[in-house]
Amino acid sequence: MTLPRQQVPWAVWPLWVTASAVGSGLGAFAYDWYQRTSRDGQSVPIVITASLVILTLPAILQWLVVRRWVPQAGWWIVASAVGNFLGFFPIGWGI
C-alpha cells in the first residue's frame, strides 16, 4: 500500500534547525557534565547509558519536529543515534 506523500511546509525548517541546535547543545552539555563527574574505571553500563543519552538527545528533538510529516518517524531516533555514533566514534578514538 502506498501512502500519498505529504508536502513538508517551509515553516518546518526553522523548527528543524532549532531542534538540531538545541539537541546538539544539550548533548554537548551532557557530555561535559559526564566528563566532569565521571571517575576512572566507570562501569560499562554507566558508560553505555551516558553515551546513548548523549547520542540520542538531538535525535529526540528532531523527531518531535518530523513526526507529523514522516510516517514511522520513530525510526528517526535510531537512525540518528547510529549516525551520531558513527560520526563521533572516530573522534573519540582519535582516528
PDB file of C-alpha atoms in Angstrom:
ATOM      1  CA  MET A   1       0.000   0.000   0.000  1.00  0.00           C
ATOM      2  CA  THR A   2       1.371   3.367  -0.997  1.00  0.00           C
ATOM      3  CA  LEU A   3       0.528   6.417   1.051  1.00  0.00           C
ATOM      4  CA  PRO A   4       0.281   9.793  -0.598  1.00  0.00           C
ATOM      5  CA  ARG A   5       3.302  11.910   0.079  1.00  0.00           C
ATOM      6  CA  GLN A   6       2.807  14.943   2.258  1.00  0.00           C
ATOM      7  CA  GLN A   7       4.490  18.196   1.364  1.00  0.00           C
ATOM      8  CA  VAL A   8       6.523  19.495   4.278  1.00  0.00           C
ATOM      9  CA  PRO A   9       5.874  23.219   4.721  1.00  0.00           C
ATOM     10  CA  TRP A  10       8.810  25.619   4.677  1.00  0.00           C
ATOM     11  CA  ALA A  11       7.923  26.725   8.208  1.00  0.00           C
ATOM     12  CA  VAL A  12       9.240  23.366   9.437  1.00  0.00           C
ATOM     13  CA  TRP A  13      12.865  24.103   8.528  1.00  0.00           C
ATOM     14  CA  PRO A  14      13.451  26.790  11.200  1.00  0.00           C
ATOM     15  CA  LEU A  15      11.984  24.341  13.727  1.00  0.00           C
ATOM     16  CA  TRP A  16      14.304  21.644  12.409  1.00  0.00           C
ATOM     17  CA  VAL A  17      17.366  23.863  12.681  1.00  0.00           C
ATOM     18  CA  THR A  18      16.366  24.950  16.186  1.00  0.00           C
ATOM     19  CA  ALA A  19      15.762  21.361  17.303  1.00  0.00           C
ATOM     20  CA  SER A  20      19.122  20.294  15.875  1.00  0.00           C
ATOM     21  CA  ALA A  21      20.993  23.165  17.524  1.00  0.00           C
ATOM     22  CA  VAL A  22      19.294  22.773  20.903  1.00  0.00           C
ATOM     23  CA  GLY A  23      19.686  18.977  20.846  1.00  0.00           C
ATOM     24  CA  SER A  24      23.365  19.217  19.962  1.00  0.00           C
ATOM     25  CA  GLY A  25      23.890  21.846  22.645  1.00  0.00           C
ATOM     26  CA  LEU A  26      22.171  19.666  25.244  1.00  0.00           C
ATOM     27  CA  GLY A  27      24.259  16.707  24.097  1.00  0.00           C
ATOM     28  CA  ALA A  28      27.456  18.750  24.460  1.00  0.00           C
ATOM     29  CA  PHE A  29      26.347  19.932  27.911  1.00  0.00           C
ATOM     30  CA  ALA A  30      25.549  16.354  28.945  1.00  0.00           C
ATOM     31  CA  TYR A  31      28.931  15.176  27.654  1.00  0.00           C
ATOM     32  CA  ASP A  32      30.734  17.931  29.539  1.00  0.00           C
ATOM     33  CA  TRP A  33      28.819  17.124  32.725  1.00  0.00           C
ATOM     34  CA  TYR A  34      29.585  13.415  32.326  1.00  0.00           C
ATOM     35  CA  GLN A  35      33.291  14.113  31.813  1.00  0.00           C
ATOM     36  CA  ARG A  36      33.432  16.318  34.908  1.00  0.00           C
ATOM     37  CA  THR A  37      31.592  13.893  37.186  1.00  0.00           C
ATOM     38  CA  SER A  38      32.906  10.554  35.947  1.00  0.00           C
ATOM     39  CA  ARG A  39      35.675   8.735  37.697  1.00  0.00           C
ATOM     40  CA  ASP A  40      38.308   6.493  36.216  1.00  0.00           C
ATOM     41  CA  GLY A  41      37.087   2.960  35.787  1.00  0.00           C
ATOM     42  CA  GLN A  42      33.367   3.679  35.324  1.00  0.00           C
ATOM     43  CA  SER A  43      31.291   0.550  34.942  1.00  0.00           C
ATOM     44  CA  VAL A  44      30.307  -0.443  31.423  1.00  0.00           C
ATOM     45  CA  PRO A  45      26.529   0.023  31.932  1.00  0.00           C
ATOM     46  CA  ILE A  46      27.041   3.614  33.088  1.00  0.00           C
ATOM     47  CA  VAL A  47      29.249   4.416  30.102  1.00  0.00           C
ATOM     48  CA  ILE A  48      26.775   2.847  27.666  1.00  0.00           C
ATOM     49  CA  THR A  49      23.795   4.645  29.215  1.00  0.00           C
ATOM     50  CA  ALA A  50      25.569   8.013  29.198  1.00  0.00           C
ATOM     51  CA  SER A  51      26.635   7.508  25.584  1.00  0.00           C
ATOM     52  CA  LEU A  52      23.103   6.609  24.494  1.00  0.00           C
ATOM     53  CA  VAL A  53      21.638   9.670  26.202  1.00  0.00           C
ATOM     54  CA  ILE A  54      24.222  11.982  24.670  1.00  0.00           C
ATOM     55  CA  LEU A  55      23.837  10.498  21.177  1.00  0.00           C
ATOM     56  CA  THR A  56      20.024  10.489  21.179  1.00  0.00           C
ATOM     57  CA  LEU A  57      19.308  13.976  22.555  1.00  0.00           C
ATOM     58  CA  PRO A  58      19.493  15.690  19.132  1.00  0.00           C
ATOM     59  CA  ALA A  59      17.539  12.826  17.533  1.00  0.00           C
ATOM     60  CA  ILE A  60      14.681  13.066  20.030  1.00  0.00           C
ATOM     61  CA  LEU A  61      14.253  16.798  19.466  1.00  0.00           C
ATOM     62  CA  GLN A  62      14.413  16.309  15.680  1.00  0.00           C
ATOM     63  CA  TRP A  63      11.821  13.548  15.985  1.00  0.00           C
ATOM     64  CA  LEU A  64       9.458  15.954  17.755  1.00  0.00           C
ATOM     65  CA  VAL A  65       9.551  18.080  14.587  1.00  0.00           C
ATOM     66  CA  VAL A  66       9.402  15.379  11.878  1.00  0.00           C
ATOM     67  CA  ARG A  67       6.861  13.009  13.471  1.00  0.00           C
ATOM     68  CA  ARG A  68       3.941  14.949  11.988  1.00  0.00           C
ATOM     69  CA  TRP A  69       5.152  14.586   8.408  1.00  0.00           C
ATOM     70  CA  VAL A  70       7.159  11.367   8.266  1.00  0.00           C
ATOM     71  CA  PRO A  71       5.428   8.005   8.631  1.00  0.00           C
ATOM     72  CA  GLN A  72       7.146   5.690  11.117  1.00  0.00           C
ATOM     73  CA  ALA A  73       9.244   8.598  12.365  1.00  0.00           C
ATOM     74  CA  GLY A  74      10.220   6.619  15.455  1.00  0.00           C
ATOM     75  CA  TRP A  75      12.979   5.062  13.401  1.00  0.00           C
ATOM     76  CA  TRP A  76      14.421   8.565  13.073  1.00  0.00           C
ATOM     77  CA  ILE A  77      15.742   8.354  16.632  1.00  0.00           C
ATOM     78  CA  VAL A  78      17.501   5.043  15.968  1.00  0.00           C
ATOM     79  CA  ALA A  79      18.950   6.151  12.628  1.00  0.00           C
ATOM     80  CA  SER A  80      20.186   9.470  14.016  1.00  0.00           C
ATOM     81  CA  ALA A  81      21.731   7.849  17.082  1.00  0.00           C
ATOM     82  CA  VAL A  82      23.589   5.347  14.879  1.00  0.00           C
ATOM     83  CA  GLY A  83      24.696   8.179  12.593  1.00  0.00           C
ATOM     84  CA  ASN A  84      25.907  10.227  15.541  1.00  0.00           C
ATOM     85  CA  PHE A  85      27.785   7.212  16.879  1.00  0.00           C
ATOM     86  CA  LEU A  86      29.469   6.574  13.538  1.00  0.00           C
ATOM     87  CA  GLY A  87      30.345  10.259  13.247  1.00  0.00           C
ATOM     88  CA  PHE A  88      31.757  10.655  16.755  1.00  0.00           C
ATOM     89  CA  PHE A  89      33.348   7.218  17.156  1.00  0.00           C
ATOM     90  CA  PRO A  90      36.491   8.100  15.157  1.00  0.00           C
ATOM     91  CA  ILE A  91      36.856  11.345  17.134  1.00  0.00           C
ATOM     92  CA  GLY A  92      36.617   9.517  20.455  1.00  0.00           C
ATOM     93  CA  TRP A  93      39.264   7.041  19.423  1.00  0.00           C
ATOM     94  CA  GLY A  94      41.493   9.741  17.980  1.00  0.00           C
ATOM     95  CA  ILE A  95      41.326   8.405  14.442  1.00  0.00           C
TER      96      ILE A  95
END
